[in-house]
Coordinates of C-alpha atoms in Angstrom, one line a residue:
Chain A
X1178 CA 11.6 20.4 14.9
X1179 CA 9.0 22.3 12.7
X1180 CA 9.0 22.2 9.2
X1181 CA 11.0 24.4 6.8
X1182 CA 9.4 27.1 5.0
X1183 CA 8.9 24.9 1.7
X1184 CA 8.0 21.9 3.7
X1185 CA 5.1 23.7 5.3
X1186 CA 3.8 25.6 2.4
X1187 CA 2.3 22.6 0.6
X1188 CA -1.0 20.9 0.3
X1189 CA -0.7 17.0 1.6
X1190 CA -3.0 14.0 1.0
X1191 CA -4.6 12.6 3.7
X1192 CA -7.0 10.4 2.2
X1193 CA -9.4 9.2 -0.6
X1194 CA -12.6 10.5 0.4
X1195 CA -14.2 7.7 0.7
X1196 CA -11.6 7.3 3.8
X1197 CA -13.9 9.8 5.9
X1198 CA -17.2 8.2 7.1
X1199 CA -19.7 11.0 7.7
X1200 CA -19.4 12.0 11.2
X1201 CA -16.4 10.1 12.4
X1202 CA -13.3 12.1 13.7
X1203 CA -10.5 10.9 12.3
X1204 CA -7.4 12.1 14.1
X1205 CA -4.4 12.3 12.0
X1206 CA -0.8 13.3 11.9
X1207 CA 0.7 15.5 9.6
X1208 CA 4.4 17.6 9.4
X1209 CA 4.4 16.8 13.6
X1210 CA 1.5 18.2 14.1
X1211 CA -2.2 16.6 15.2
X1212 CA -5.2 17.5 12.9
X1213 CA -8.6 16.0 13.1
X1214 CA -10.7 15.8 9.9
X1215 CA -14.6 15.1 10.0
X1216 CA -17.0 14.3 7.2
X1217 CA -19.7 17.1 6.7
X1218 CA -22.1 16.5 4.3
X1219 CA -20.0 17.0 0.9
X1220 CA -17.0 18.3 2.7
X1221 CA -14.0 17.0 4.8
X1222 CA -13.4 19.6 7.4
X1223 CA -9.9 19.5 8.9
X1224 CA -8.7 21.2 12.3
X1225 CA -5.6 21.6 13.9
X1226 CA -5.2 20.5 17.8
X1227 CA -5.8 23.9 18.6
X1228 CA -9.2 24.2 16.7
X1229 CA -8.2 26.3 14.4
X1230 CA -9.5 25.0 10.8
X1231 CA -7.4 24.5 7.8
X1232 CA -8.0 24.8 4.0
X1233 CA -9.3 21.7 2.3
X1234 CA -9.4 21.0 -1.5
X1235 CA -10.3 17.4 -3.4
X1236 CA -8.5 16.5 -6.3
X1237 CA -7.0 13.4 -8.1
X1238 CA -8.9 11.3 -6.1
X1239 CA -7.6 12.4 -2.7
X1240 CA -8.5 14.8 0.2
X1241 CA -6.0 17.7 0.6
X1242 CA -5.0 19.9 3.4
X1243 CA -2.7 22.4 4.4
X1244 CA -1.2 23.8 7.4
X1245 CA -0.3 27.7 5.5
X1246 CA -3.1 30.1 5.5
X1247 CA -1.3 31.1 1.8
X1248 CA 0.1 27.6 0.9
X1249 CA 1.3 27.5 -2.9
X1250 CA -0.7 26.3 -5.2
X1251 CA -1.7 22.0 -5.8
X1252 CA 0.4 20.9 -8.9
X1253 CA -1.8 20.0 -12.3
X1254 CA -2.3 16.9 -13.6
X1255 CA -3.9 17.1 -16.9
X1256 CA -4.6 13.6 -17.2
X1257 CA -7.3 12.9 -14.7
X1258 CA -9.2 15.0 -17.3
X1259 CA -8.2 12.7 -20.1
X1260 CA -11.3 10.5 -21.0
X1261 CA -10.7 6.8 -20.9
X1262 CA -8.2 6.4 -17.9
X1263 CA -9.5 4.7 -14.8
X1264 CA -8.2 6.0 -11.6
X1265 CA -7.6 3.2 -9.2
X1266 CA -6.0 3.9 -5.4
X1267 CA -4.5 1.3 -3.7
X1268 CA -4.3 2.6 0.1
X1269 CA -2.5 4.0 2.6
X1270 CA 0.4 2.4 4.0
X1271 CA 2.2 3.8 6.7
X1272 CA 6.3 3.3 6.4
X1273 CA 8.4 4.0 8.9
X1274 CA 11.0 6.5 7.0
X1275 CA 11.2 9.8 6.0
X1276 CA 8.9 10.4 3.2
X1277 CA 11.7 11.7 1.3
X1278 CA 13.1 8.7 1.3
X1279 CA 10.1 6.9 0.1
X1280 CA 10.3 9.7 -3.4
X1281 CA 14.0 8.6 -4.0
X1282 CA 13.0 5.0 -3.8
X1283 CA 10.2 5.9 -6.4
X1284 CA 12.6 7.4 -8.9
X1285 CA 15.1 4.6 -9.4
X1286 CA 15.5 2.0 -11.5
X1287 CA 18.4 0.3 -10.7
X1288 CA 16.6 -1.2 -7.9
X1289 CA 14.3 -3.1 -10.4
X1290 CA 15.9 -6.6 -10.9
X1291 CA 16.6 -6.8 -7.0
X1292 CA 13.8 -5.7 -5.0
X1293 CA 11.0 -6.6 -8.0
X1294 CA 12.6 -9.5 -9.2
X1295 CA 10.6 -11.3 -12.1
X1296 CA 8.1 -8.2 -12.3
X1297 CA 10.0 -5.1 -12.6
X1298 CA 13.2 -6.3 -13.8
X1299 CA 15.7 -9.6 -13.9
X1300 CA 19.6 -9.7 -12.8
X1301 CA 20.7 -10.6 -16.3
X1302 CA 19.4 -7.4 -17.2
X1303 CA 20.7 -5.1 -14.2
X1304 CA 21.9 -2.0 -16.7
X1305 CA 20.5 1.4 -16.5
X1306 CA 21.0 3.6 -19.6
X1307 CA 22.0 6.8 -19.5
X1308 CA 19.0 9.3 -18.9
X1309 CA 18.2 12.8 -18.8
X1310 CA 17.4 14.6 -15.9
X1311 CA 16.4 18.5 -15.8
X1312 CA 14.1 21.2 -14.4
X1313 CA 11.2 23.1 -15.2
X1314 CA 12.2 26.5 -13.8
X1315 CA 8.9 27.9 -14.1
X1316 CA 7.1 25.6 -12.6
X1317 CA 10.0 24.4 -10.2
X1318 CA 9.8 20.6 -10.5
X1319 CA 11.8 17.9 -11.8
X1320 CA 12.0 15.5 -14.6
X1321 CA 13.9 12.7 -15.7
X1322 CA 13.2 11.2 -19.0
X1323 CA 14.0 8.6 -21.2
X1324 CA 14.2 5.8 -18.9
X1325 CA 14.7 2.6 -20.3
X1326 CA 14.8 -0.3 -18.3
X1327 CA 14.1 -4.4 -18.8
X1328 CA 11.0 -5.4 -17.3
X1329 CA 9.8 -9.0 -17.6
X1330 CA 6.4 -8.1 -16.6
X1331 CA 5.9 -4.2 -16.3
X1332 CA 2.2 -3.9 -15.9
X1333 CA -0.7 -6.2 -14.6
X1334 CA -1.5 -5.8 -18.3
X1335 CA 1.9 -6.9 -19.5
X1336 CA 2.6 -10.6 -21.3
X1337 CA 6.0 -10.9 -21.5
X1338 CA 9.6 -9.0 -21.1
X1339 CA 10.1 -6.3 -23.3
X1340 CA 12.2 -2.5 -22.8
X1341 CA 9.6 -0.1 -20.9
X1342 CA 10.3 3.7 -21.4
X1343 CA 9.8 5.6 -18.0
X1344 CA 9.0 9.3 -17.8
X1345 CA 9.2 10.5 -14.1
X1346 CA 8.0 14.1 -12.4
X1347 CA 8.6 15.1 -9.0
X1348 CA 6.4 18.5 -8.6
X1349 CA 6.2 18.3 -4.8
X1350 CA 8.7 17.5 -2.4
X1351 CA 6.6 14.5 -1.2
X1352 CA 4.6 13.2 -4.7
X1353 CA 6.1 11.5 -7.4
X1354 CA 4.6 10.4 -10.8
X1355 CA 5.5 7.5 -12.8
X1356 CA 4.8 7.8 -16.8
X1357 CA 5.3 4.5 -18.4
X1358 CA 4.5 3.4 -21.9
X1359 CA 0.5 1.8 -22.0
X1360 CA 1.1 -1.5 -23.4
X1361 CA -2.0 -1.5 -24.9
X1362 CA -2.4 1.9 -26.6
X1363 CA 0.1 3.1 -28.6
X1364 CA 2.0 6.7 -27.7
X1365 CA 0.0 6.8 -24.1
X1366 CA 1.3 6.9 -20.8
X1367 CA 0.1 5.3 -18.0
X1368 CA 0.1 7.1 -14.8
X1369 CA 1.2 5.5 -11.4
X1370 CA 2.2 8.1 -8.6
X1371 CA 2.8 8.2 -4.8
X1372 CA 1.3 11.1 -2.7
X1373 CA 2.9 10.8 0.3
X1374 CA 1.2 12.1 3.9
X1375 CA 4.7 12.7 5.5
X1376 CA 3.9 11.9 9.6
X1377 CA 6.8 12.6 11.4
X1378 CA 10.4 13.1 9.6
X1379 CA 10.9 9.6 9.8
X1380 CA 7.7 8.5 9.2
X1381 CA 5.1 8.7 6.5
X1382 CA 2.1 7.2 4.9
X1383 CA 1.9 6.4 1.0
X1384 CA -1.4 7.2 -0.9
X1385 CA -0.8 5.7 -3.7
X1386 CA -2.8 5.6 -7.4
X1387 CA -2.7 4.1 -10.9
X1388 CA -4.3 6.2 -13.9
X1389 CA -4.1 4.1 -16.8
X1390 CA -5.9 3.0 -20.0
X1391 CA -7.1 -0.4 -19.3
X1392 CA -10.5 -2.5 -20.0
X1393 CA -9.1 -6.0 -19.0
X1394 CA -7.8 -5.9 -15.7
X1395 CA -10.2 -5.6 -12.8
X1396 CA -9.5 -3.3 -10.1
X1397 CA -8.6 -5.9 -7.6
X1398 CA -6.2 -6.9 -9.4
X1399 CA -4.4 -3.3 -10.5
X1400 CA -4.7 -2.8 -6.6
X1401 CA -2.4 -6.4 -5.9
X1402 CA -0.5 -5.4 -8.4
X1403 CA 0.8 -1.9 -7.5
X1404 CA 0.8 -3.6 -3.5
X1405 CA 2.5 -6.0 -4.0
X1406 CA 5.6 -3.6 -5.8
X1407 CA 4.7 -1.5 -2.7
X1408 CA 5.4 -4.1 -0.1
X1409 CA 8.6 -5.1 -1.5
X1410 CA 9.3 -1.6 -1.7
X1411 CA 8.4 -1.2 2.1
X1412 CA 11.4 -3.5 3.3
X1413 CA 13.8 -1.6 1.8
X1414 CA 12.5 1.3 3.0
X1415 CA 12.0 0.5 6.3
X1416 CA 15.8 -0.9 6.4
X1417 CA 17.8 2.2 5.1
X1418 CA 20.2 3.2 7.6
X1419 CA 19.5 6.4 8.6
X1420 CA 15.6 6.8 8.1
X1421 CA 16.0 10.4 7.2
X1422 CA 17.3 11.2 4.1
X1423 CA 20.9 12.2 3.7
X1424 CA 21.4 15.6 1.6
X1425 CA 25.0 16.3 2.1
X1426 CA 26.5 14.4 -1.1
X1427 CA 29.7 13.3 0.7
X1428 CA 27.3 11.2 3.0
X1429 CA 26.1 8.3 0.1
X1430 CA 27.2 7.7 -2.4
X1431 CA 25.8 8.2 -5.9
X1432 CA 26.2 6.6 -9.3
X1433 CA 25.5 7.6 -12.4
X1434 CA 22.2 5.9 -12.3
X1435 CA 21.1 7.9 -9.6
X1436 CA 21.0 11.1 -11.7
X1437 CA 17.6 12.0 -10.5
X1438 CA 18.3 11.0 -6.8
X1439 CA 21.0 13.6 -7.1
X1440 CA 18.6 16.0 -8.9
X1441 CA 16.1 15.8 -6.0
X1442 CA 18.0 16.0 -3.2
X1443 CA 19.8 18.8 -4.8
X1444 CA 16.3 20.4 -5.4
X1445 CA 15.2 20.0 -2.0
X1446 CA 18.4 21.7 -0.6
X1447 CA 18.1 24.5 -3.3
X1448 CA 15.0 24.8 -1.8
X1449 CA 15.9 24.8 1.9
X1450 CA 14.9 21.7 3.0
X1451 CA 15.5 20.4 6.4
X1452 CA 13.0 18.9 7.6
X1453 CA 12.7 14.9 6.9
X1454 CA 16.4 15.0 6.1
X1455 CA 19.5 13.8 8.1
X1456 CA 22.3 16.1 9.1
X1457 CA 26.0 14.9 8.4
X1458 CA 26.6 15.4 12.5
X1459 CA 24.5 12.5 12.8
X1460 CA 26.1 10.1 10.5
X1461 CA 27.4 7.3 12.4
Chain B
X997 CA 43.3 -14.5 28.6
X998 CA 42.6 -10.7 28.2
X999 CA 40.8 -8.5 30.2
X1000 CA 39.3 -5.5 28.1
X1001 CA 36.2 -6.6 26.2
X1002 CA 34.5 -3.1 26.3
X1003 CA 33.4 -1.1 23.8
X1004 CA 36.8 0.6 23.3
X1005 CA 37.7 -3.3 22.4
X1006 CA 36.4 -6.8 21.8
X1007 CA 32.5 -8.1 22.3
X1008 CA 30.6 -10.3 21.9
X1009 CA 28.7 -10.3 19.0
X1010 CA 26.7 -13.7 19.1
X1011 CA 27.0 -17.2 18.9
X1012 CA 29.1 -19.0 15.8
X1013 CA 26.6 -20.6 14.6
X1014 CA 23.9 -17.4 14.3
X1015 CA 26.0 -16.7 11.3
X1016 CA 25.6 -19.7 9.1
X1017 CA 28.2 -19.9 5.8
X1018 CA 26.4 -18.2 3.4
X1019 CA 24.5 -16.0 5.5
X1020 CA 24.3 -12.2 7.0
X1021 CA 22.7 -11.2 10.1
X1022 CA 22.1 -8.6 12.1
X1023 CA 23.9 -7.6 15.4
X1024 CA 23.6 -4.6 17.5
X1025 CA 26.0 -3.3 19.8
X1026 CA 24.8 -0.6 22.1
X1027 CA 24.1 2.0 18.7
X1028 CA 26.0 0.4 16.4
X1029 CA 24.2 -1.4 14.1
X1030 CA 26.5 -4.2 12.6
X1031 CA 25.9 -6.8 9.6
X1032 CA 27.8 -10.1 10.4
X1033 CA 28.5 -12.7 7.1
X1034 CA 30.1 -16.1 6.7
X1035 CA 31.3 -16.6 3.2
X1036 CA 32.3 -20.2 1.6
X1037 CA 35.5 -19.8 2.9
X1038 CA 33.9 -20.2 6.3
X1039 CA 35.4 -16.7 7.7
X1040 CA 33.1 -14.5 9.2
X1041 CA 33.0 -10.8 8.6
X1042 CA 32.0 -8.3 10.4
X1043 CA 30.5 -4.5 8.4
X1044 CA 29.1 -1.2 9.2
X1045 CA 25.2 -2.7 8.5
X1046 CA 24.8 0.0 5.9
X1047 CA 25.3 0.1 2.3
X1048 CA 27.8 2.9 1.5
X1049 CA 25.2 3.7 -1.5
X1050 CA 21.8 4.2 -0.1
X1051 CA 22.3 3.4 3.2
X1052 CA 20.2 -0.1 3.1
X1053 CA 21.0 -3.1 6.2
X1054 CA 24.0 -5.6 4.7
X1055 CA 22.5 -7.8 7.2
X1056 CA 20.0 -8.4 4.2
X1057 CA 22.5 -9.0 1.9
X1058 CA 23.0 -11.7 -0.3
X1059 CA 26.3 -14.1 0.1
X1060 CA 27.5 -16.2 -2.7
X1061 CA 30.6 -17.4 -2.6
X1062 CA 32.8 -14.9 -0.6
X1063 CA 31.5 -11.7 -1.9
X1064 CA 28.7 -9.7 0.0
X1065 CA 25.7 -8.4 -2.4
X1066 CA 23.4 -5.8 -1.4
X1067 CA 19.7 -6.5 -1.9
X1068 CA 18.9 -3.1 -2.8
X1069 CA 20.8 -2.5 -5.9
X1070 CA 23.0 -5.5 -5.9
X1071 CA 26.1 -3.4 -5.1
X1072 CA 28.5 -6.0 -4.6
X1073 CA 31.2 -6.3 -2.1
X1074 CA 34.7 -8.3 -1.8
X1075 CA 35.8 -10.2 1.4
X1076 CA 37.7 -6.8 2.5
X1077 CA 34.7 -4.5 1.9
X1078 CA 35.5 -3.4 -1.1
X1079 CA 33.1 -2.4 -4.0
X1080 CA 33.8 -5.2 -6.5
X1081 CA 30.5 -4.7 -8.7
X1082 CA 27.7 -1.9 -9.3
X1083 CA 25.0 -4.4 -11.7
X1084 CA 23.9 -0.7 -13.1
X1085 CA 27.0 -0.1 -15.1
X1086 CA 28.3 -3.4 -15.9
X1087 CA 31.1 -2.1 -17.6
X1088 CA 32.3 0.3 -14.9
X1089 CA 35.3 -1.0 -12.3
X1090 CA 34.0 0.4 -9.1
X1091 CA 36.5 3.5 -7.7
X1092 CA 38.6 2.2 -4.6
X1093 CA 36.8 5.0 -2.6
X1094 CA 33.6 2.9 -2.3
X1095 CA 34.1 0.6 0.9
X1096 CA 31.9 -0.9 3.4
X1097 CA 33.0 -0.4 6.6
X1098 CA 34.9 -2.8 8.2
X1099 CA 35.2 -4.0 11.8
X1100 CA 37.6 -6.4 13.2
X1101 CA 35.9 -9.7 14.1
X1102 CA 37.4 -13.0 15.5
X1103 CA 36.0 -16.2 16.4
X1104 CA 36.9 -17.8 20.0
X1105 CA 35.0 -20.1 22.7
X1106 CA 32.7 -20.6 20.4
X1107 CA 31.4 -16.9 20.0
X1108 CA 31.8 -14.6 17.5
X1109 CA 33.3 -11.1 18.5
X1110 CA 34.0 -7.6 17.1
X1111 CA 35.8 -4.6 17.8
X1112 CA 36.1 -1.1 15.6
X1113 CA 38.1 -0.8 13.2
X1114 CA 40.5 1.8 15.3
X1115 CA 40.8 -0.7 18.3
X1116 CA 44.0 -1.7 19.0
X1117 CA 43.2 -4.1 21.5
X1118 CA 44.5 -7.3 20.7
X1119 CA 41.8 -9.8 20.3
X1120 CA 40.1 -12.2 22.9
X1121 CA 41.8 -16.0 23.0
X1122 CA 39.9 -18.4 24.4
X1123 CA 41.2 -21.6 25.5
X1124 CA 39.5 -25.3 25.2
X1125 CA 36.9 -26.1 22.8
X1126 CA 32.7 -24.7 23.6
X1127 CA 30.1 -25.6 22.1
X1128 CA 26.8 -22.9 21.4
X1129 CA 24.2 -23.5 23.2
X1130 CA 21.7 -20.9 23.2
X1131 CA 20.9 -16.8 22.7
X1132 CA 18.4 -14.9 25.1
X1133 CA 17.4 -11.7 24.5
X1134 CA 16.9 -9.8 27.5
X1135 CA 14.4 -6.9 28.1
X1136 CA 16.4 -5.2 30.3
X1137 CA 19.4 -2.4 29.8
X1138 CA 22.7 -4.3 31.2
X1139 CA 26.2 -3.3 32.2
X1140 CA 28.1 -5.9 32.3
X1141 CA 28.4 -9.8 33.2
X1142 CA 28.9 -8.6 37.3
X1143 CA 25.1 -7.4 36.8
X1144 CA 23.6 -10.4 35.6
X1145 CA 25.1 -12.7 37.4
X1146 CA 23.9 -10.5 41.0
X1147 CA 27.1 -9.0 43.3
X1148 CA 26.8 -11.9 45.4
X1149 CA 27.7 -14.8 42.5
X1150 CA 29.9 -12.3 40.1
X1151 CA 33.1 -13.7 41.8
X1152 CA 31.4 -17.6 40.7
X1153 CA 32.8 -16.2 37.1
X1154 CA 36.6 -16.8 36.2
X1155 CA 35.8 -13.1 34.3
X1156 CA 36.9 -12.7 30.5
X1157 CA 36.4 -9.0 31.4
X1158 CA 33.0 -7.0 31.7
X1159 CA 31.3 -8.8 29.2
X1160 CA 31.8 -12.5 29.3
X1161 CA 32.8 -15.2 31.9
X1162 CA 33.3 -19.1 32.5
X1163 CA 30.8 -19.7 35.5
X1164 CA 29.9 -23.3 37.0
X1165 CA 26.0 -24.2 37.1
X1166 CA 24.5 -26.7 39.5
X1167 CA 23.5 -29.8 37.8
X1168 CA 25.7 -29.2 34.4
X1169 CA 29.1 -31.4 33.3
X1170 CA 30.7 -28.7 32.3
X1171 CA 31.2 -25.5 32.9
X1172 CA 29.8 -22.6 31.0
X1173 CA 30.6 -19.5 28.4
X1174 CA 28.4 -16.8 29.0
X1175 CA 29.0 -13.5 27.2
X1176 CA 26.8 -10.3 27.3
X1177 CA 25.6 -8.4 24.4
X1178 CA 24.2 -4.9 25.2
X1179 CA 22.1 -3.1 23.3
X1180 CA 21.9 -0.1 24.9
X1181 CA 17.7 0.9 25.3
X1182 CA 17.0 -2.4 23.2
X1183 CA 18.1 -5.0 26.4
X1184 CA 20.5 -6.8 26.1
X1185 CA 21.5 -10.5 24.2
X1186 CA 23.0 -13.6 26.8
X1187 CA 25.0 -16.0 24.9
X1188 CA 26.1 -19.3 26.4
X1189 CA 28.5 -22.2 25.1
X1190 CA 29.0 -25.5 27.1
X1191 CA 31.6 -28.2 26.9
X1192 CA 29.8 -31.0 25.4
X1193 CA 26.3 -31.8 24.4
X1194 CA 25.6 -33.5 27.4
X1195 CA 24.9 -29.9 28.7
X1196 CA 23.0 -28.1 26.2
X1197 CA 19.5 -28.8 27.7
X1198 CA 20.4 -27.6 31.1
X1199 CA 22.3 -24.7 30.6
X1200 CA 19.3 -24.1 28.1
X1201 CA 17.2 -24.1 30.9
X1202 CA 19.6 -22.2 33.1
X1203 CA 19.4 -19.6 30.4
X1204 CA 15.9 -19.2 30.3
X1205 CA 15.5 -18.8 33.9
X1206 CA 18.6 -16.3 34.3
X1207 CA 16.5 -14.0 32.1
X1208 CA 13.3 -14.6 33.6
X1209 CA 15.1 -13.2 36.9
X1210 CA 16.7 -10.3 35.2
X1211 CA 13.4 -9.3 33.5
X1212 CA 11.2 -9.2 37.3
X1213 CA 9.9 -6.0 37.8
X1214 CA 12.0 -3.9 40.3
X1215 CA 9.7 -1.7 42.9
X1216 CA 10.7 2.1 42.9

């Protein structure tokens, strides 16, 4: 199947660029389709199977393609201006579900005490306040805010348990930014996102980065940190049942916790969305 | 001893003691992808292996006492299948709507087997008491106990229908259980019981090479 309209008007990560030796090919796989991209000089050129080339940009850290000759434009991020942060990546990690899937896993919390036990959250503090949830019409993306959520240790810079307040955006069908509240510097956000490299429908590969204010953790250790949430993530991921990701809302079923998961899938069927998602026929 | 142990009825789903008491595993039966739990009460249950929330395996699920939690989000689940618990909102009682999906699931010559929910097959009885030897998975697509055991030896097997038969080995006490799980383009599982543990290490044996001649390459 070839991707939607909205699916294939984006710009995707494929890399840091540090990822592209000069003068290896690289052969990659992106929305279904084979691309090469080569190291020249300064630049990352990327191809499609057919030789034709497409547009390249670099930004946040990452190489970015596109498979539009008039692809909309790359989201900002202010904050990789902001003096101070330290960008840190922590890979690519290929999961074998649709990419979509790996967003919504992103944007919840009530997942916290389970999957990230003793990090991210306990089970004697499972609740999820309410939240809000809306969209930014003009720029067509979503936010939930005022997350609050128990973490016993919410950053590698954390020292003990103590309410975290979450800010999330979803600006692209396949990234997802994580604002959380810098325990070291008061009214900052730290940045932790997913740019996700979506493979096939059911597969994908996670770039992911931290942005954050910090002098005392090395970058080894930021890097365990966010792959080690990762990994645990990755079961899940690879265990949800089916690996594209149901739309149709009679097909799973939603609490009020999952206000944004509602939010995005709603967004991506406002937006026409198909590909990467699972029909209701094909429920078993 | 009843005949019909296709899919439209009973299988076999694997040996008792796969699912230990306060377990979940994982069980596939041609596409159906089945979670299989033993709570304290010692009865096993068989479930749709997905979370009626977000779709995540049961078979990783978490058992305490006869209540079925999923790992994901901790959604927890009553002996029946219903939603007893969502740890997000303490507070809230869970709507009736919110069930896992049940399938019917017996225990008999020491196996355990299932059927969907709509069967109204009655299920399998197996008389005299086995004992579980051993599970082989096999890399090959099977159709039924007549193709394992070869045209020649299928009659060797007082049949249990398509799926499972008492057969007598050379060189074993006993005789034994052997049931077939297919899983469609995944092969196949072979589960055996024997009488007494005076057999086990043979009919392990016999196991082992009854898969290594259904896994020989066939010339085109």
């Amino acid at each position: 199947m070839s991707p939607d309209d909205f699916t294939a008007s984006h710009w995707y990560a494929i890399g840091r660029f540090a990822d592209f030796p000069e003068g290896l090919s690289r052969p990659l796989r992106l929305l279904s389709q084979d691309i090469v991209a080569v190291r020249q000089g300064k630049d990352v050129k990327v191809t499609r199977a057919d030789g034709r080339p497409c547009m390249v940009q670099a930004r946040y850290g990452h190489v970015w393609t596109t498979l539009m000759d008039k692809p909309r434009a790359l989201y900002d991020m202010p904050e990789f201006l902001e003096e101070g942060r330290r960008l840190v990546t922590a890979g690519a990690i290929g999961v074998l579900c649709s990419g979509l899937r790996a967003v919504e896993n992103f944007l919840d919390m009530a997942h916290f005490p389970f999957v990230h036990t003793g990090i991210l959250g306990i089970e004697e503090h499972p609740e999820v306040e309410k939240y809000d949830v809306s969209m930014d019409a003009e720029r067509d993306e979503i936010w939930a805010t005022k997350c609050c959520f128990f973490q016993p240790m919410a950053a590698a810079t954390a020292t003990g348990g103590q309410i975290t307040e979450y800010k999330y955006r979803v600006p692209h069908p396949y990234s997802t930014i994580l604002y959380k509240t810098c325990p070291i510097r008061e009214g900052a956000w730290d940045l932790i996102g997913l740019f996700i490299q979506p493979t096939e429908e059911d597969a994908c590969i996670a770039h992911s980065f931290v942005l954050v204010f910090d002098e005392s953790n090395s970058d080894t250790s930021l890097l365990h940190f966010q792959q080690n949430i990762f990994l645990q993530d990755r079961m899940i991921l690879e265990n949800q049942v089916p690996r594209k990701l149901p739309i149709d809302p009679r097909w799973e079923m939603p609490t009020r916790a999952d206000a944004s998961s509602i939010a995005y899938r709603r967004w991506l069927k406002a937006n026409g969305v198909v590909w990467g998602t699972a029909k209701l026929a094909e429920a078993a | 001893m009843d005949s019909v142990v296709s899919f439209a009825g009973w299988m076999p789903a694997g040996l008792q003691n796969a699912a230990e008491t306060g377990t979940s595993v994982r069980a596939v039966i041609f596409e159906d992808d089945i979670a299989i739990w033993r709570g304290q009460d010692g009865l096993a249950r068989a479930w749709q292996n997905r979370c009626p929330h977000r779709g995540m395996r049961l078979s990783y699920g978490i058992v305490r006492e006869n209540r079925l939690t999923c790992l994901y989000h901790g959604w927890t689940y009553d002996g029946t299948g219903g939603c007893a618990h969502i740890p997000a909102h303490p507070d809230l009682v869970p709507p009736k709507s919110i069930r896992a999906k049940a399938y019917g699931c017996v225990e008999t010559g020491g196996m355990i087997w299932v059927a969907r929910s709509e069967s109204s097959e009655p299920p399998p009885q197996i008389s005299g008491t086995w004992m579980p030897c051993r599970t082989m998975q096999v890399n090959r697509s099977l159709t039924g106990l007549a193709e394992v055991l070869g045209t020649g030896k299928a009659n060797l097997a007082l049949a249990m229908g398509a799926w499972a038969g008492q057969l007598r080995v050379a060189g074993l006490q006993g005789a034994v259980l052997l049931a077939v799980q297919p899983m469609g383009a995944r092969g196949a599982m072979l589960h055996a019981c024997v009488t007494g543990p005076e057999d086990l290490t043979r009919a392990s044996d016999w196991i082992e090479s009854l898969r290594g001649h259904l896994e020989r390459p066939i010339a085109a």
